[in-house]
Structure formats: C-alpha cells, structure tokens
XYZ file of C-alpha atoms in Angstrom:
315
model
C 29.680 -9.367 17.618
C 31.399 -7.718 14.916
C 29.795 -4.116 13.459
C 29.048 -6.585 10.516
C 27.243 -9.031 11.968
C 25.317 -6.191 14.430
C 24.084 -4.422 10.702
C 22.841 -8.147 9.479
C 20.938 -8.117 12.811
C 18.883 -5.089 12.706
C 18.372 -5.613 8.586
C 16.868 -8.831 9.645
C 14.818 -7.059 12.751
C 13.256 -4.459 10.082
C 12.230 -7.422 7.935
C 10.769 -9.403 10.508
C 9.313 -6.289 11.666
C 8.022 -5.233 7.946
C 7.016 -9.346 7.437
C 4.411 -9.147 11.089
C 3.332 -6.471 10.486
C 2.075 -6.877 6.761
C 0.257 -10.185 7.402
C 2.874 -11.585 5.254
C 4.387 -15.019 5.974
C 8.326 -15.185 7.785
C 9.334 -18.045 5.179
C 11.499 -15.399 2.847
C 13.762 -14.335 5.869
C 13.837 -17.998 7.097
C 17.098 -18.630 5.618
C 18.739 -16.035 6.763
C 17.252 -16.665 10.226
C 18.095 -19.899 10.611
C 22.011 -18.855 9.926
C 21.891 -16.892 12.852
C 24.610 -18.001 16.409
C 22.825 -17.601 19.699
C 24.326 -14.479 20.088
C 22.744 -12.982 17.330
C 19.337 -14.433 18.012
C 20.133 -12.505 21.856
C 20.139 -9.360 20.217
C 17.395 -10.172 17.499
C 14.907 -10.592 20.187
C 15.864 -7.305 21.983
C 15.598 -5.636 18.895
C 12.067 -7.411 17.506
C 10.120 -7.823 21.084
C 9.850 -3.564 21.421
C 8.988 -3.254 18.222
C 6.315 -5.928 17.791
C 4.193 -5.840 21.142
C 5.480 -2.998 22.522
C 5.536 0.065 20.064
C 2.611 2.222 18.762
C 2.135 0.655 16.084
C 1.630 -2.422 17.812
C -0.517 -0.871 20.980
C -2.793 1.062 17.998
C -2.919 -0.945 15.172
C -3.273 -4.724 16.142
C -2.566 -7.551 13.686
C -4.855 -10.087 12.456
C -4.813 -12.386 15.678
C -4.569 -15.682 12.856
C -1.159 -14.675 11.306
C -0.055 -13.066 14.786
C 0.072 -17.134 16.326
C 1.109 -18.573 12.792
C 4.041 -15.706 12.708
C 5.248 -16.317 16.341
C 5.196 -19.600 16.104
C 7.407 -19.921 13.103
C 10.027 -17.477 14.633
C 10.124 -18.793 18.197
C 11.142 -22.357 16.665
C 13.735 -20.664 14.615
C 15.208 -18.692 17.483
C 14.932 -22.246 19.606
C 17.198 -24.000 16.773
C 19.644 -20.868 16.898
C 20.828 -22.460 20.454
C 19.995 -19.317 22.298
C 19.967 -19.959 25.836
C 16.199 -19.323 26.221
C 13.673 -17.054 24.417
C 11.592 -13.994 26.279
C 8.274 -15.733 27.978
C 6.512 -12.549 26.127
C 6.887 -14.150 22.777
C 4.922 -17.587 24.164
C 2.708 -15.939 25.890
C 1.765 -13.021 22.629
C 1.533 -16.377 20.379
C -0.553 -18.241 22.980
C -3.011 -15.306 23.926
C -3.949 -12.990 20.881
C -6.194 -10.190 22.138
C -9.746 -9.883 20.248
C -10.048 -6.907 18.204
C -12.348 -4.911 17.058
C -10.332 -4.140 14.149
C -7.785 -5.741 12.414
C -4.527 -3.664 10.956
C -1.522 -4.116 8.178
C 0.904 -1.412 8.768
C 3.237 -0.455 5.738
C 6.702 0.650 6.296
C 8.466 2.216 3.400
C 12.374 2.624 3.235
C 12.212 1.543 6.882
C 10.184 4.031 8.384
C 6.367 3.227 9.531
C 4.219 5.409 7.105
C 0.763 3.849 7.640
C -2.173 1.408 9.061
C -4.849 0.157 6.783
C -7.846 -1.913 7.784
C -8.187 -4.824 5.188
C -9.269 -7.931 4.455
C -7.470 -10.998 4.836
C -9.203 -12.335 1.717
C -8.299 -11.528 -2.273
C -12.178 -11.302 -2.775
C -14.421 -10.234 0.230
C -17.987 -8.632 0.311
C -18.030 -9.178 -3.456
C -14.958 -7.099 -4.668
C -11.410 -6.955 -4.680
C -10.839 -3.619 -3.217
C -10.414 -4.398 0.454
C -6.926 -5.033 -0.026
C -3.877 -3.105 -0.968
C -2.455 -4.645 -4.359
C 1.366 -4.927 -5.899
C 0.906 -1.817 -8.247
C -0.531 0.920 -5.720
C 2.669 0.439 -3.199
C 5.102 0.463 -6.323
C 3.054 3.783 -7.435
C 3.488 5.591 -4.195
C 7.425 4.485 -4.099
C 7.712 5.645 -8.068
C 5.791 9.019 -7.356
C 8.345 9.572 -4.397
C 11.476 8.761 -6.225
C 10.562 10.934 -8.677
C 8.561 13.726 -7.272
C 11.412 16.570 -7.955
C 11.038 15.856 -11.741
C 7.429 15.284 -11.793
C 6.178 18.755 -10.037
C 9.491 20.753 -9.567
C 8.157 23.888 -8.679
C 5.709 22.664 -6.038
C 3.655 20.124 -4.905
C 0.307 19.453 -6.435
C -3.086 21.234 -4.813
C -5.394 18.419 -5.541
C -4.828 14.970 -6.788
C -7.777 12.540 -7.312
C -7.035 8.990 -7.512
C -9.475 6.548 -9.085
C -10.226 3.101 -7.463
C -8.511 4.222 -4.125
C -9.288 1.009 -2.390
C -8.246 0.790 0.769
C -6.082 4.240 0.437
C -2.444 3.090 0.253
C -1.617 4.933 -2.357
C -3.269 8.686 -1.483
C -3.026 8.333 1.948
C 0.465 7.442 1.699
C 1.402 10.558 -0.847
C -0.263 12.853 2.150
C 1.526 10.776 4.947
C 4.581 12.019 2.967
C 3.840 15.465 2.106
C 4.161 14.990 -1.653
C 0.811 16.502 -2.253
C -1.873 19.179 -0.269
C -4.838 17.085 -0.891
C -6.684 14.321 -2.034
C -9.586 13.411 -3.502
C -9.981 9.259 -3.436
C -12.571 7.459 -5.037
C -14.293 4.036 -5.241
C -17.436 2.786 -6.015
C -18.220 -0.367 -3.399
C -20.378 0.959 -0.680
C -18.090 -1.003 1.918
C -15.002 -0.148 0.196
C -16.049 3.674 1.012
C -16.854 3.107 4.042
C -13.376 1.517 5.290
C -11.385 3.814 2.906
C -12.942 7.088 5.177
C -12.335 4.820 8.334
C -8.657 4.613 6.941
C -8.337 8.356 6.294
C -9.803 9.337 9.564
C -7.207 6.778 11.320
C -3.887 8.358 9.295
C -4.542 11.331 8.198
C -4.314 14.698 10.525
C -5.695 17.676 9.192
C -4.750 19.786 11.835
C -1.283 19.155 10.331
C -2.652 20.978 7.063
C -3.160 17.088 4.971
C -6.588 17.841 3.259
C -8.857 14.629 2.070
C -12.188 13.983 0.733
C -13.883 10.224 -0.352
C -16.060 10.287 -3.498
C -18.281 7.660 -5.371
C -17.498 7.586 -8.493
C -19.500 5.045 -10.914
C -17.471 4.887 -13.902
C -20.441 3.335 -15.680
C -22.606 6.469 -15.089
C -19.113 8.830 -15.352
C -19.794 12.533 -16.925
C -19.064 15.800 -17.359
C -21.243 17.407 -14.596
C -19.454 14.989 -12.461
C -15.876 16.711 -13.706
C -17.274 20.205 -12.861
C -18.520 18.307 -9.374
C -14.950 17.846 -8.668
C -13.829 21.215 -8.939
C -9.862 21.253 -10.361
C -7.695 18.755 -10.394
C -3.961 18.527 -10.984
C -2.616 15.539 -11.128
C -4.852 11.880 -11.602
C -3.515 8.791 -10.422
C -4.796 5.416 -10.508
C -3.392 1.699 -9.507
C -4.634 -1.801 -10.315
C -7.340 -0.570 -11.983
C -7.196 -2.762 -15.063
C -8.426 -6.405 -14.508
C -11.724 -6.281 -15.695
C -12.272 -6.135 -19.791
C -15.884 -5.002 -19.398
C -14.930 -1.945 -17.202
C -12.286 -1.037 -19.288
C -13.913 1.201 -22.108
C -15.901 2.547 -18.684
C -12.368 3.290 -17.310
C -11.183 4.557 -20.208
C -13.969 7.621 -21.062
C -13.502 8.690 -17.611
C -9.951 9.474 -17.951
C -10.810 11.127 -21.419
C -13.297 13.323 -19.400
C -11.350 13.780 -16.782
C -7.914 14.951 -18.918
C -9.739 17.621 -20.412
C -8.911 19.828 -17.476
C -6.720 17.875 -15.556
C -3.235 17.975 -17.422
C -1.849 15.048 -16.842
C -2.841 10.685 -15.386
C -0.472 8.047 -14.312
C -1.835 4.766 -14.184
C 0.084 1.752 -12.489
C -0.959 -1.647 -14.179
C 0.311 -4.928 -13.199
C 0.210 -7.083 -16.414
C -1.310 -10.063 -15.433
C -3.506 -10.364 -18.764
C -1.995 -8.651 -21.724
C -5.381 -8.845 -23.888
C -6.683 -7.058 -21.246
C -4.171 -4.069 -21.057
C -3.527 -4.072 -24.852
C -7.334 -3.465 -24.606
C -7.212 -0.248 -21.898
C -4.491 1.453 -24.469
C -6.272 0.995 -27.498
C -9.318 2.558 -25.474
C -7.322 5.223 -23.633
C -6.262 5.660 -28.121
C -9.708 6.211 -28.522
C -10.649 9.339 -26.633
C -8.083 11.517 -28.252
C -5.467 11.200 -25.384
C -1.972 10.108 -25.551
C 0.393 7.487 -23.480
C 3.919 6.886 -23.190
C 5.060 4.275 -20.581
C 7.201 5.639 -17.499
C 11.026 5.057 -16.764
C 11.119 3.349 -13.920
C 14.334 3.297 -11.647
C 13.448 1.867 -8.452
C 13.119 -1.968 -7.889
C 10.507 -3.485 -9.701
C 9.721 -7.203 -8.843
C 6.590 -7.116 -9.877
C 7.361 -5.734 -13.304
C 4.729 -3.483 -12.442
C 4.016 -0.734 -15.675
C 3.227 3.134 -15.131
C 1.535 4.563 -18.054
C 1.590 9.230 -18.460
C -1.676 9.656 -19.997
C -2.764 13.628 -21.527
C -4.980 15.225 -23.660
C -3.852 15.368 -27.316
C -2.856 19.044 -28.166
C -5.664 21.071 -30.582
C-alpha cells in the first residue's frame, strides 16, 4: 500500500469514525468506500474496530443502539463487496447485539480530535421543543470563535461568557473543552432542556481542571434588568439558532438590548432558513439602540450559516 493510499485510509477511518459516532448516516463516505481493494478494507477495519467498540468514547458514551445496527450494517456490506477475505466477527456480533443503555450519546469531534459527548434526542422536536438537539449554527459558532479567537480577545481569554438558548451545550461546553474561555454561564428556558444541559456539563466538564460553569433559566418573555444585575458581569454573549420563531423575536431582541448595556459586545449565529424572519430580528436588534455588522467568515461554511457582532450604540 502506497503512503497515498495508507493517508486515504485513515481520512476515511476518521469519517467513519466522526459519521458513528454523530448518529449521522454512512451514505456520504459510501462512494469512497466502495472504491476501496481488499487491502485497504484490511487496514480500514484495524483502524475503525478500536476506535468504535473499543475506545473511551465508545466504553463511556454509547450510541443510540437504532443507528448503531443501521450503521454496521451498511459498512459490513460495503467491506463484504471490497473482496476482503473476511470481516472481524466483532463487527456482526456489535450490529447483532446492541447493549441497552441508560443513556444515549453523540460525540463531536472537531479537526479530528474527540472534544465532547452530548445526550440528545434522536428527534428534531421532542418533549415539545427543539432544544434537545445540537443544530448547524452552534457547531459552526464554536469552529468560527476558535479560528478566530486571537483577534477576537487578544490579550486574554474572556472571564465569563453567557450564552443564550444553550440547548444541549455544544457550543459553551465546547469553548471550555477548549480553553477559549474561564467560564460559562448557559441558559435555556425548557425545564427538560435544563435538566439534560447540567447532565451534559457534569459529564464534560472538570472543574478541578479550573473550567467554571453555571445553568440559568432565563425566560426571555419575563427578561429584565434585575435579572442583568442577577448575572453579575459578563464579557462576551453568544447565542446560536436562536432565531426561528417570529413571536420570540422582539422577546429575543430586548434581552440582548438589556443585556449589551454592560456586556460589550454579542455574536449571534443564525442559519437563514426564513429571511422574513431574520430581516425581522435586525430590524428589532435596530430598535433597542444597538448596532450589527455581519462577521467575516473564513472557515468552511456549508451551511451558509451568518454570525452577526451586536453592541451598544456609543452616547
């Protein structure tokens, strides 16, 4: 096997590894797969079986047993058509006999590297909201706050960042998983999205490693400015997804303006899926005296997902 076709290998193991892992489905890498000689599916399962049965990740943080068969299944018939002489008895017998859990898992892996494990749903809307899943614009956030932390805070990393409408906690438990801020402050309003987003902190976040985190209700509805001083300073805001729903939006919008009276500076990740709708959140984010400039953005983008720097006007 030339170094070549050894690099296409492990590129392929990390996506398979990346695809498992995130609940997501193996058809994208499929082609690529299915080019594969026998010799290259050899070292594909070496590479994969470790890594997806075998690693912490996969001893800690189980999969959701339904994709775990429908995943396996897929990629055992691929590596069957590759002509490999015969494929590890551990991949039947992980498709055939998915251990019960307590818990179900997606872990994220950015640039190649684990970073974390979030409990979620497997459903867009569960328990009434949408908030038990991680959505498009909170993992291109994290990635965009990353690539461009030195410009962002050169002098040092922010003390306290609150995000609003934390979800599940990709986004703020990811920026502590990387050290790009001291602590955070994440907030939600859904009783059970509270609940699973201080089961998520609790499972990634060590504080004995200095990481500091708190999980607030906030009601943006009921949003004021004894519940500004509650907070005690913050530096930086950050927010993701939070702008699907038109009647929320002026709601949305008065907290920031609240919020950025002490707080120097928001960035808020939008995916445009409705353009009425985010044309509306600007003209409201207009109307409380603050201004917005959209971000450069520098990093791969396939979601054409939009960062917005929000601040107080000057007096």
């Amino acid at each position: 096997m030339t170094p070549q076709d050894q690099d296409e290998v492990e590129s392929l193991a990390l996506a398979i590894q990346s695809h498992y892992f995130q609940w997501r489905s193996i058809n994208p890498i499929e082609p690529q797969l299915s080019q594969l000689s026998a010799e290259q599916a050899e070292r594909l399962c070496g590479l994969v079986k470790p890594a997806l049965f075998r690693s912490p990740t996969a001893e800690q943080f189980p999969v959701l047993p339904k994709h775990k068969r429908e995943f396996l299944k897929r990629l055992i018939l691929i590596l069957e058509h590759s002509g490999m002489s015969e494929v590890d008895e551990v991949f039947y017998h992980e498709m055939a006999h998915p251990r019960p859990m307590e818990r179900c898992y997606k872990s994220y892996f950015l640039q190649g590297q684990y970073l974390l494990s979030l409990v979620e749903t497997e459903a867009l809307v569960s328990r009434g909201t949408t908030g038990l899943q991680t959505w498009q614009a909170g993992v291109f956030l994290l990635s965009w706050l990353k690539d461009r932390q030195k410009s962002l805070w050169p002098d040092s990393r922010p003390s306290r960042v609150l995000e609003l409408g934390s979800g599940v906690g990709y986004t703020g438990i990811g920026l502590l998983k990387l050290g790009l801020v001291q602590e955070m402050v994440l907030s939600d309003y859904h009783p059970d999205v509270l609940e699973t987003l201080a089961l998520n902190c609790r499972e990634n976040v060590s504080e004995s490693k200095g990481s500091k985190w708190s999980v607030e209700s906030l009601d943006w509805t009921q949003f004021s400015e004894s519940d500004v001083q509650a907070l005690k300073p913050i530096d930086v805001i950050i927010a993701a997804d939070v702008v699907f729903d038109p009647s929320l939006v002026p709601h949305l919008a008065r907290t920031l303006g609240l919020l950025l009276r002490t707080t120097p500076v928001a960035y808020v990740a939008c995916t445009p899926r409705n353009l009425d709708t985010l044309e509306l959140f600007l003209s409201q984010i207009a109307s409380q005296d603050l201004i917005w400039s959209e971000s450069e953005i520098s990093i791969p983008n396939p979601d054409h997902v939009k960062i917005y720097e929000m601040c107080a006007k000057l007096k």
